[in-house]
Amino acid sequence: AQRVTQPEKLLSVFKGAPVELKCNYSYSGSPELFWYVQYSRQRLQLLLRHISRESIKGFTADLNKGETSFHLKKPFAQEEDSAMYYCALSGRGGYQKVTFGTGTKLQVIP
Amino acid sequence: GAVVSQHPSWVICKSGTSVKIECRSLDFQATTMFWYRQFPKQSLMLMATSNEGSKATYEQGVEKDKFLINHASLTLSTLTVTSAHPEDSSFYICSARAAGMNTEAFFGQGTRLTVV
C-alpha cells in the first residue's frame, strides 16, 4: 500500500523565516514524489517533483530514500506563500494513481 | 501547463436524483483519469482510477454502483452520482495524466455538489 504522511496540519511562520513542510511516505518500489499547492479559491497545481530537481518559487525538496522523506523547504517565507500544500506519491508511469497526504496549511505572518 | 476542465463547477440536486460531472483534458490525451473527493478542510481522497476504454478501478470503500465512472475517450471522463443523498454532498475533483513515464497529473477546478 502507498501512503503519504504530513504530520503538521498548520504551520505558521513569520515573513522572512525559513519554512520546512514535512512529508514521509511508504511505498514498495521506486516512487515518484510531488508537492502540490492550492492557493485560496484556486485549483491544485504542481509545485515541484523530485525527478526534475528544480526550484520553483524558491522551494526545494530532496528525496531521502533512507528516511523515506520528501520535505519541502524554502529559506525565506513570503506572504504569497500562504496556501495549502499537499505532498503526493505515485508509482512510475502515467497510469499510476496519485495518493495525497492530508495537507499542511502554511500561514506566513507579515 | 495542460488544462483539465470540469463541468459543472457547482450543482445542487434533490435527494434521489442522479448527477453527472464531466472532466475533459483540453490539450492532451489523458489515458488515465482519477476522481477524488474532498471534504471541508481535509485532503483529497482517491475514489477511482480509470483508464480509457476499460472499467474503472475503485478504491476500497467506494461504491461502484453509486459512483459510475465512464472514460470513453482520451479526453473525457464522467462521474455520475446515482440516487444522490445529502451525505454525498462534497467537492469532487478530477485529475488526468498522459501516458508514459513521469507524466504530471493535472487537476480540474473541482465540482461542488450539494444534495438537498
Short mmCIF file of C-alpha atoms in Angstrom, two decimals:
data_model
loop_
_atom_site.label_atom_id
_atom_site.label_comp_id
_atom_site.label_asym_id
_atom_site.label_seq_id
_atom_site.Cartn_x
_atom_site.Cartn_y
_atom_site.Cartn_z
CA ALA A 1 0.00 0.00 0.00
CA GLN A 2 1.16 3.51 -0.67
CA ARG A 3 0.83 6.14 1.99
CA VAL A 4 1.83 9.75 2.47
CA THR A 5 2.10 11.35 5.90
CA GLN A 6 2.15 15.07 6.57
CA PRO A 7 2.33 15.45 10.35
CA GLU A 8 1.50 19.15 10.55
CA LYS A 9 -1.97 20.45 9.77
CA LEU A 10 -0.91 24.05 10.22
CA LEU A 11 2.44 25.74 10.07
CA SER A 12 2.73 29.40 10.94
CA VAL A 13 5.94 31.29 10.26
CA PHE A 14 6.91 34.92 10.09
CA LYS A 15 7.77 36.55 6.80
CA GLY A 16 11.44 36.03 6.06
CA ALA A 17 11.73 32.98 8.28
CA PRO A 18 12.72 29.56 6.89
CA VAL A 19 10.00 27.08 6.05
CA GLU A 20 10.04 23.30 6.19
CA LEU A 21 6.94 21.27 5.44
CA LYS A 22 7.41 17.65 6.39
CA CYS A 23 6.43 14.67 4.29
CA ASN A 24 7.12 10.99 4.82
CA TYR A 25 6.00 8.21 2.56
CA SER A 26 5.55 4.48 2.37
CA TYR A 27 5.86 2.65 -0.94
CA SER A 28 7.31 -0.63 -2.10
CA GLY A 29 9.32 0.17 -5.18
CA SER A 30 10.57 3.38 -6.75
CA PRO A 31 8.03 6.12 -6.19
CA GLU A 32 7.62 9.46 -7.79
CA LEU A 33 7.14 12.26 -5.26
CA PHE A 34 5.39 15.57 -5.79
CA TRP A 35 4.43 18.69 -3.93
CA TYR A 36 1.15 20.31 -4.95
CA VAL A 37 -0.06 23.70 -3.80
CA GLN A 38 -3.59 25.06 -3.56
CA TYR A 39 -3.96 28.79 -3.18
CA SER A 40 -7.20 30.20 -1.86
CA ARG A 41 -10.08 29.54 -4.26
CA GLN A 42 -7.81 28.03 -6.90
CA ARG A 43 -7.30 24.54 -8.19
CA LEU A 44 -4.48 22.25 -7.20
CA GLN A 45 -1.30 22.88 -9.13
CA LEU A 46 2.02 21.16 -9.24
CA LEU A 47 4.75 22.94 -7.32
CA LEU A 48 7.61 20.55 -7.90
CA ARG A 49 8.52 16.92 -8.39
CA HIS A 50 11.58 15.06 -7.25
CA ILE A 51 12.70 13.88 -10.69
CA SER A 52 13.12 17.40 -12.02
CA ARG A 53 15.26 18.53 -9.09
CA GLU A 54 14.40 22.15 -9.76
CA SER A 55 13.49 25.03 -7.52
CA ILE A 56 10.08 26.62 -8.01
CA LYS A 57 9.24 29.93 -6.33
CA GLY A 58 12.25 29.37 -4.10
CA PHE A 59 11.02 25.99 -2.85
CA THR A 60 13.12 22.85 -2.98
CA ALA A 61 12.57 19.29 -1.90
CA ASP A 62 15.03 16.44 -1.72
CA LEU A 63 14.04 12.82 -1.79
CA ASN A 64 15.67 10.93 1.07
CA LYS A 65 15.15 7.26 0.39
CA GLY A 66 16.79 6.20 3.65
CA GLU A 67 14.37 8.24 5.72
CA THR A 68 11.54 7.90 3.16
CA SER A 69 11.05 11.63 3.32
CA PHE A 70 10.44 14.43 0.84
CA HIS A 71 10.37 17.58 2.93
CA LEU A 72 9.62 20.91 1.26
CA LYS A 73 11.89 23.81 2.14
CA LYS A 74 12.23 27.49 1.49
CA PRO A 75 14.86 29.70 3.12
CA PHE A 76 12.78 32.87 3.38
CA ALA A 77 8.99 32.72 3.55
CA GLN A 78 6.91 35.32 1.71
CA GLU A 79 3.30 36.30 2.36
CA GLU A 80 2.22 34.96 -1.02
CA ASP A 81 3.40 31.51 0.02
CA SER A 82 0.38 31.18 2.31
CA ALA A 83 -1.59 28.21 0.93
CA MET A 84 -2.37 24.54 1.40
CA TYR A 85 0.49 22.25 0.49
CA TYR A 86 -0.01 18.60 -0.35
CA CYS A 87 2.70 16.01 -0.65
CA ALA A 88 1.82 13.26 -3.12
CA LEU A 89 3.19 9.95 -4.28
CA SER A 90 2.79 7.86 -7.39
CA GLY A 91 4.35 4.85 -9.00
CA ARG A 92 6.29 5.48 -12.18
CA GLY A 93 4.05 5.60 -15.22
CA GLY A 94 1.13 7.75 -16.30
CA TYR A 95 -1.43 5.10 -15.41
CA GLN A 96 -0.38 5.03 -11.75
CA LYS A 97 -2.64 6.64 -9.18
CA VAL A 98 -1.53 9.65 -7.19
CA THR A 99 -2.00 9.41 -3.43
CA PHE A 100 -2.10 12.59 -1.36
CA GLY A 101 -1.12 13.41 2.16
CA THR A 102 -3.54 15.22 4.44
CA GLY A 103 -2.03 18.58 3.60
CA THR A 104 -0.36 21.33 5.59
CA LYS A 105 -1.68 24.83 5.70
CA LEU A 106 1.17 27.31 5.58
CA GLN A 107 0.42 30.66 7.10
CA VAL A 108 3.01 33.36 6.64
CA ILE A 109 2.62 36.15 9.15
CA PRO A 110 3.56 39.63 7.92
CA GLY B 1 0.78 23.54 -18.37
CA ALA B 2 -2.03 21.42 -19.72
CA VAL B 3 -5.63 22.20 -18.89
CA VAL B 4 -8.24 19.97 -17.33
CA SER B 5 -11.76 21.32 -17.27
CA GLN B 6 -14.58 20.13 -15.06
CA HIS B 7 -18.24 20.85 -15.57
CA PRO B 8 -20.29 21.95 -13.78
CA SER B 9 -18.37 23.94 -11.17
CA TRP B 10 -21.24 23.57 -8.77
CA VAL B 11 -24.55 21.76 -8.75
CA ILE B 12 -27.48 21.46 -6.39
CA CYS B 13 -29.75 18.47 -6.77
CA LYS B 14 -32.64 16.85 -4.96
CA SER B 15 -32.14 13.75 -2.91
CA GLY B 16 -32.74 10.64 -5.01
CA THR B 17 -31.74 12.15 -8.33
CA SER B 18 -28.56 11.49 -10.30
CA VAL B 19 -25.88 13.98 -11.19
CA LYS B 20 -23.24 13.75 -13.90
CA ILE B 21 -19.90 15.54 -13.68
CA GLU B 22 -17.67 15.85 -16.72
CA CYS B 23 -13.90 16.04 -16.82
CA ARG B 24 -12.13 16.99 -20.02
CA SER B 25 -8.47 17.27 -20.92
CA LEU B 26 -8.35 20.18 -23.32
CA ASP B 27 -4.94 19.93 -24.91
CA PHE B 28 -3.58 16.47 -24.25
CA GLN B 29 -4.68 12.87 -24.34
CA ALA B 30 -5.48 11.66 -20.88
CA THR B 31 -5.00 7.93 -20.89
CA THR B 32 -5.67 7.84 -17.18
CA MET B 33 -8.09 9.92 -15.16
CA PHE B 34 -8.64 9.98 -11.43
CA TRP B 35 -11.61 11.05 -9.38
CA TYR B 36 -11.14 12.45 -5.91
CA ARG B 37 -13.45 13.59 -3.19
CA GLN B 38 -12.50 16.34 -0.80
CA PHE B 39 -14.34 17.06 2.43
CA PRO B 40 -14.06 20.51 4.00
CA LYS B 41 -10.58 21.19 5.35
CA GLN B 42 -9.49 17.67 4.51
CA SER B 43 -7.24 16.12 1.91
CA LEU B 44 -8.17 14.57 -1.40
CA MET B 45 -9.47 11.05 -1.11
CA LEU B 46 -8.99 8.97 -4.24
CA MET B 47 -12.24 7.36 -5.31
CA ALA B 48 -11.27 5.61 -8.50
CA THR B 49 -8.80 5.38 -11.35
CA SER B 50 -10.00 4.99 -14.90
CA ASN B 51 -8.05 4.12 -18.00
CA GLU B 52 -9.50 4.95 -21.38
CA GLY B 53 -11.60 2.15 -22.75
CA SER B 54 -11.59 -0.02 -19.65
CA LYS B 55 -13.50 -0.30 -16.41
CA ALA B 56 -12.57 1.95 -13.54
CA THR B 57 -10.67 0.64 -10.55
CA TYR B 58 -12.36 1.73 -7.36
CA GLU B 59 -10.67 2.31 -4.03
CA GLN B 60 -11.75 0.28 -1.05
CA GLY B 61 -14.98 1.53 0.46
CA VAL B 62 -16.17 3.37 -2.65
CA GLU B 63 -19.46 2.04 -4.02
CA LYS B 64 -19.16 1.21 -7.71
CA ASP B 65 -22.90 1.28 -8.30
CA LYS B 66 -23.27 4.65 -6.68
CA PHE B 67 -20.37 6.41 -8.35
CA LEU B 68 -20.44 5.41 -12.00
CA ILE B 69 -17.33 6.32 -13.95
CA ASN B 70 -17.05 6.30 -17.70
CA HIS B 71 -13.87 7.03 -19.63
CA ALA B 72 -14.97 6.54 -23.20
CA SER B 73 -12.41 8.75 -24.91
CA LEU B 74 -8.90 10.07 -24.34
CA THR B 75 -10.24 13.49 -23.45
CA LEU B 76 -13.40 12.83 -21.46
CA SER B 77 -14.31 11.04 -18.27
CA THR B 78 -17.61 11.32 -16.43
CA LEU B 79 -18.61 10.65 -12.85
CA THR B 80 -22.28 10.02 -12.21
CA VAL B 81 -23.51 10.12 -8.64
CA THR B 82 -26.62 7.96 -8.70
CA SER B 83 -29.53 8.31 -6.30
CA ALA B 84 -27.73 11.11 -4.51
CA HIS B 85 -28.20 11.66 -0.79
CA PRO B 86 -27.16 14.57 1.41
CA GLU B 87 -24.12 12.64 2.63
CA ASP B 88 -22.85 12.65 -0.97
CA SER B 89 -22.51 16.41 -0.77
CA SER B 90 -18.86 17.15 -1.26
CA PHE B 91 -16.23 18.64 -3.53
CA TYR B 92 -15.33 16.31 -6.39
CA ILE B 93 -12.08 16.78 -8.27
CA CYS B 94 -10.81 15.04 -11.36
CA SER B 95 -7.23 14.66 -12.44
CA ALA B 96 -5.71 13.49 -15.71
CA ARG B 97 -2.38 12.07 -16.74
CA ALA B 98 -0.99 11.33 -20.16
CA ALA B 99 0.65 8.02 -20.98
CA GLY B 100 4.35 7.50 -20.45
CA MET B 101 6.78 7.67 -17.61
CA ASN B 102 6.96 10.55 -15.18
CA THR B 103 3.95 12.40 -16.53
CA GLU B 104 2.40 15.13 -14.46
CA ALA B 105 -1.13 14.90 -13.12
CA PHE B 106 -3.25 17.94 -13.97
CA PHE B 107 -6.29 18.85 -11.95
CA GLY B 108 -9.70 20.19 -12.77
CA GLN B 109 -11.14 23.09 -10.83
CA GLY B 110 -13.49 20.82 -8.94
CA THR B 111 -17.27 20.46 -8.67
CA ARG B 112 -19.18 21.40 -5.55
CA LEU B 113 -22.14 19.02 -5.19
CA THR B 114 -24.91 19.85 -2.75
CA VAL B 115 -27.71 17.36 -2.30
CA VAL B 116 -30.84 18.76 -0.64
#
